[in-house]
Short mmCIF file of C-alpha atoms in Angstrom, two decimals:
data_model
loop_
_atom_site.label_atom_id
_atom_site.label_comp_id
_atom_site.label_asym_id
_atom_site.label_seq_id
_atom_site.Cartn_x
_atom_site.Cartn_y
_atom_site.Cartn_z
CA GLY Y 23 -38.20 -68.64 32.15
CA GLN Y 24 -40.65 -65.81 31.75
CA GLN Y 25 -39.27 -62.33 32.26
CA VAL Y 26 -41.15 -59.17 33.08
CA MET Y 27 -39.24 -55.92 32.72
CA GLN Y 28 -40.42 -52.79 34.45
CA ILE Y 29 -39.22 -49.20 34.05
CA PRO Y 30 -38.25 -46.86 35.49
CA GLN Y 31 -36.69 -48.34 38.61
CA TYR Y 32 -37.16 -45.10 40.57
CA GLN Y 33 -39.15 -41.93 40.04
CA HIS Y 34 -39.10 -38.75 42.07
CA VAL Y 35 -41.97 -36.36 41.38
CA GLN Y 36 -43.29 -33.15 42.87
CA GLU Y 37 -46.70 -33.52 44.42
CA GLY Y 38 -49.28 -32.80 41.75
CA GLU Y 39 -47.17 -34.10 38.88
CA ASP Y 40 -48.14 -37.17 36.91
CA PHE Y 41 -46.36 -40.53 37.07
CA THR Y 42 -46.20 -43.53 34.75
CA THR Y 43 -44.60 -46.95 35.10
CA TYR Y 44 -44.24 -49.39 32.22
CA CYS Y 45 -44.15 -53.16 32.14
CA ASN Y 46 -42.97 -55.33 29.24
CA SER Y 47 -42.99 -59.06 28.65
CA SER Y 48 -41.21 -61.08 25.99
CA THR Y 49 -44.25 -63.35 25.67
CA THR Y 50 -47.97 -62.81 25.19
CA LEU Y 51 -49.73 -62.75 28.53
CA SER Y 52 -53.10 -64.13 29.53
CA ASN Y 53 -53.45 -61.30 32.02
CA ILE Y 54 -51.38 -58.81 33.95
CA GLN Y 55 -51.76 -57.74 37.56
CA TRP Y 56 -50.61 -54.65 39.41
CA TYR Y 57 -49.65 -54.43 43.06
CA LYS Y 58 -48.63 -51.58 45.37
CA GLN Y 59 -46.27 -51.97 48.30
CA ARG Y 60 -46.07 -49.11 50.76
CA PRO Y 61 -42.76 -48.62 52.62
CA GLY Y 62 -42.59 -51.27 55.33
CA GLY Y 63 -45.73 -52.96 54.05
CA HIS Y 64 -46.65 -55.94 51.94
CA PRO Y 65 -47.79 -55.99 48.30
CA VAL Y 66 -51.47 -55.19 47.88
CA PHE Y 67 -53.39 -56.19 44.78
CA LEU Y 68 -54.65 -53.23 42.75
CA ILE Y 69 -56.10 -54.59 39.52
CA GLN Y 70 -56.04 -57.32 36.91
CA LEU Y 71 -56.22 -56.69 33.15
CA VAL Y 72 -57.30 -59.48 30.84
CA LYS Y 73 -58.44 -58.16 27.47
CA SER Y 74 -56.28 -56.81 24.67
CA GLY Y 75 -56.25 -52.99 24.77
CA GLU Y 76 -58.13 -52.94 28.06
CA VAL Y 77 -58.13 -49.70 30.05
CA LYS Y 78 -59.31 -49.55 33.66
CA LYS Y 79 -59.46 -46.61 36.03
CA GLN Y 80 -59.37 -46.37 39.79
CA LYS Y 81 -59.78 -42.71 40.76
CA ARG Y 82 -56.49 -41.09 39.71
CA LEU Y 83 -54.94 -44.39 38.55
CA THR Y 84 -55.28 -45.55 34.94
CA PHE Y 85 -54.17 -49.04 33.95
CA GLN Y 86 -53.69 -50.12 30.36
CA PHE Y 87 -53.01 -53.49 28.70
CA GLY Y 88 -51.37 -53.38 25.28
CA GLU Y 89 -53.04 -54.57 22.10
CA ALA Y 90 -50.54 -57.41 21.78
CA LYS Y 91 -50.93 -58.28 25.47
CA LYS Y 92 -47.19 -57.97 26.00
CA ASN Y 93 -47.05 -54.65 27.79
CA SER Y 94 -48.91 -52.65 30.34
CA SER Y 95 -48.76 -49.29 32.02
CA LEU Y 96 -49.94 -47.62 35.20
CA HIS Y 97 -50.47 -43.87 35.12
CA ILE Y 98 -51.18 -41.75 38.18
CA THR Y 99 -52.60 -38.28 37.61
CA ALA Y 100 -51.72 -35.48 40.03
CA THR Y 101 -49.71 -37.55 42.49
CA GLN Y 102 -50.23 -37.20 46.21
CA THR Y 103 -47.96 -38.15 49.10
CA THR Y 104 -50.23 -41.12 49.76
CA ASP Y 105 -49.15 -42.55 46.39
CA VAL Y 106 -45.64 -43.17 47.73
CA GLY Y 107 -44.56 -46.80 47.44
CA THR Y 108 -43.33 -49.39 44.98
CA TYR Y 109 -45.59 -50.45 42.13
CA PHE Y 110 -45.13 -53.94 40.74
CA CYS Y 111 -46.59 -55.54 37.68
CA ALA Y 112 -46.92 -59.33 37.72
CA ALA Y 113 -47.66 -61.85 35.02
CA PRO Y 114 -48.83 -65.45 35.33
CA ASN Y 115 -46.94 -68.38 33.87
CA ASN Y 116 -48.44 -70.50 31.08
CA ALA Y 117 -50.27 -72.70 33.56
CA GLY Y 118 -51.69 -69.59 35.19
CA ASN Y 119 -50.89 -70.68 38.71
CA MET Y 120 -47.72 -68.70 39.48
CA LEU Y 121 -46.76 -65.06 39.13
CA THR Y 122 -43.54 -63.50 37.91
CA PHE Y 123 -43.08 -60.02 39.34
CA GLY Y 124 -41.47 -57.14 37.56
CA GLY Y 125 -38.62 -55.33 39.26
CA GLY Y 126 -40.95 -52.64 40.54
CA THR Y 127 -40.96 -48.86 40.26
CA ARG Y 128 -40.36 -46.97 43.46
CA LEU Y 129 -42.31 -43.73 43.50
CA MET Y 130 -41.26 -40.90 45.76
CA VAL Y 131 -43.41 -37.77 46.02
CA LYS Y 132 -42.07 -34.46 47.32
CA PRO Y 133 -44.71 -32.42 49.12
CA SER N 11 -60.42 -61.41 50.36
CA ALA N 12 -58.85 -63.87 52.80
CA VAL N 13 -57.32 -62.64 56.04
CA ILE N 14 -53.74 -63.87 56.30
CA SER N 15 -51.84 -63.96 59.58
CA GLN N 16 -48.11 -64.41 59.36
CA LYS N 17 -45.79 -64.74 62.31
CA PRO N 18 -43.39 -63.80 63.61
CA SER N 19 -43.54 -60.33 62.09
CA ARG N 20 -39.82 -59.90 62.63
CA ASP N 21 -36.90 -61.65 64.24
CA ILE N 22 -33.18 -61.29 64.76
CA CYS N 23 -31.38 -64.61 64.70
CA GLN N 24 -27.89 -65.96 65.15
CA ARG N 25 -26.15 -67.51 62.18
CA GLY N 26 -26.41 -71.27 62.04
CA THR N 27 -29.83 -71.37 63.67
CA SER N 28 -33.19 -72.07 62.02
CA LEU N 29 -36.48 -70.19 62.15
CA THR N 30 -39.96 -71.38 61.28
CA ILE N 31 -42.45 -68.87 59.89
CA GLN N 32 -46.16 -69.59 60.08
CA CYS N 33 -48.92 -68.52 57.72
CA GLN N 34 -52.56 -68.94 58.77
CA VAL N 35 -55.50 -68.12 56.52
CA ASP N 36 -59.06 -67.59 57.74
CA SER N 37 -60.55 -69.65 54.90
CA GLN N 38 -59.56 -72.61 52.76
CA VAL N 39 -57.45 -71.60 49.78
CA THR N 40 -56.33 -73.57 46.80
CA MET N 41 -52.83 -72.24 46.47
CA MET N 42 -50.26 -70.92 48.93
CA PHE N 43 -46.88 -69.53 48.04
CA TRP N 44 -43.73 -68.41 49.81
CA TYR N 45 -41.70 -65.46 48.52
CA ARG N 46 -38.46 -63.80 49.50
CA GLN N 47 -37.93 -60.07 49.10
CA GLN N 48 -34.40 -58.87 49.65
CA PRO N 49 -33.94 -55.22 50.69
CA GLY N 50 -34.98 -52.87 47.89
CA GLN N 51 -35.67 -55.75 45.53
CA SER N 52 -38.64 -57.39 43.90
CA LEU N 53 -40.36 -60.57 45.02
CA THR N 54 -38.80 -63.93 44.24
CA LEU N 55 -40.89 -67.07 44.49
CA ILE N 56 -39.31 -69.68 46.75
CA ALA N 57 -41.91 -72.42 46.38
CA THR N 58 -45.52 -73.38 46.02
CA ALA N 59 -46.83 -75.06 49.16
CA ASN N 60 -48.88 -78.11 48.17
CA GLN N 61 -51.43 -79.47 50.58
CA GLY N 62 -50.54 -82.98 51.70
CA SER N 63 -47.48 -83.33 49.50
CA GLU N 64 -43.99 -81.93 49.01
CA ALA N 65 -43.66 -78.30 48.01
CA THR N 66 -42.64 -77.33 44.48
CA TYR N 67 -39.43 -75.34 44.62
CA GLU N 68 -38.20 -72.75 42.16
CA SER N 69 -34.73 -72.73 40.68
CA GLY N 70 -32.15 -71.76 43.27
CA PHE N 71 -34.18 -72.92 46.27
CA VAL N 72 -33.93 -76.37 47.84
CA ILE N 73 -35.92 -78.29 50.38
CA ASP N 74 -32.99 -78.79 52.76
CA LYS N 75 -32.58 -75.02 53.12
CA PHE N 76 -36.26 -74.03 53.01
CA PRO N 77 -38.42 -76.94 54.21
CA ILE N 78 -42.13 -76.20 53.83
CA SER N 79 -45.16 -77.85 55.32
CA ARG N 80 -48.81 -77.51 54.38
CA PRO N 81 -50.87 -79.90 56.46
CA ASN N 82 -54.23 -78.45 55.39
CA LEU N 83 -55.84 -75.80 53.19
CA THR N 84 -55.51 -72.98 55.73
CA PHE N 85 -51.99 -73.30 57.14
CA SER N 86 -48.39 -73.48 55.98
CA THR N 87 -44.92 -73.08 57.46
CA LEU N 88 -41.60 -72.11 55.95
CA THR N 89 -38.37 -72.90 57.80
CA VAL N 90 -35.20 -71.02 56.99
CA SER N 91 -32.46 -73.46 57.98
CA ASN N 92 -28.84 -72.95 59.01
CA MET N 93 -29.18 -69.21 58.52
CA SER N 94 -26.41 -66.92 57.30
CA PRO N 95 -26.40 -63.13 56.89
CA GLU N 96 -27.33 -63.61 53.22
CA ASP N 97 -30.72 -64.92 54.39
CA SER N 98 -31.59 -61.52 55.87
CA SER N 99 -34.73 -60.64 53.97
CA ILE N 100 -38.47 -60.29 54.12
CA TYR N 101 -40.32 -63.58 53.74
CA LEU N 102 -43.91 -63.38 52.55
CA CYS N 103 -46.65 -65.93 52.23
CA SER N 104 -49.41 -65.39 49.72
CA VAL N 105 -52.61 -67.14 48.78
CA LYS N 106 -54.91 -67.27 45.82
CA GLY N 107 -58.36 -68.74 45.56
CA ASP N 108 -58.59 -69.48 41.86
CA ARG N 109 -56.02 -70.27 39.21
CA GLU N 110 -55.84 -66.95 37.39
CA GLY N 111 -57.00 -64.64 40.15
CA PRO N 112 -54.91 -62.23 42.21
CA GLN N 113 -52.63 -63.15 45.08
CA HIS N 114 -53.08 -61.79 48.58
CA PHE N 115 -50.10 -61.42 50.85
CA GLY N 116 -49.46 -61.73 54.54
CA ASP N 117 -47.70 -58.88 56.34
CA GLY N 118 -44.35 -60.59 55.94
CA THR N 119 -41.58 -61.66 58.31
CA ARG N 120 -38.58 -59.34 58.50
CA LEU N 121 -35.61 -61.52 59.27
CA SER N 122 -32.15 -60.31 60.23
CA ILE N 123 -29.26 -62.68 60.80
CA LEU N 124 -26.27 -61.57 62.84
#
């Protein structure tokens, strides 16, 4: 089945430092989605990328979809304690109706 | 996006018993899914809940252990049967309105089995 690999598994940063998580697929993807799960919460949809090489920004968050549509990244500039949580990428199957989630990157921010 | 109510939010159960989790959506949705998230882990899809027919289960999950109902386009239940400590997990329902759109999750049910 489809596999989505995500690194790193954990990241500790000092508040104000930048953070990046990477997502890789063995197959070409029709789109990739990013979710954030706060401690004790449920996954919340952040963004969907569809086009090759697409870059989207949400305030301090920058999302990128690779040219080959096999990888993606999420970059947070100047982290804040509110950024704490686990960030998941997720890719649809060929039929487009189900998602496979990456392992997630747990971000911890020291104030 | 749809408002999803999932209950119970948490429960502590005895081994060998069964628990039914409910997922109610405030609007009709095409697709509903049930996930399991073990402590510190990612989300694993249990099954797709199909309206009016049997659910579609993923590898490693069977109907006898995780029976699912979906009587209409706004409601689904997942039963965790004959529970053991290994079933301690968070169970999440999610919905999506269109085929390639995002999924939206309920708050989850935190289940502990003693």
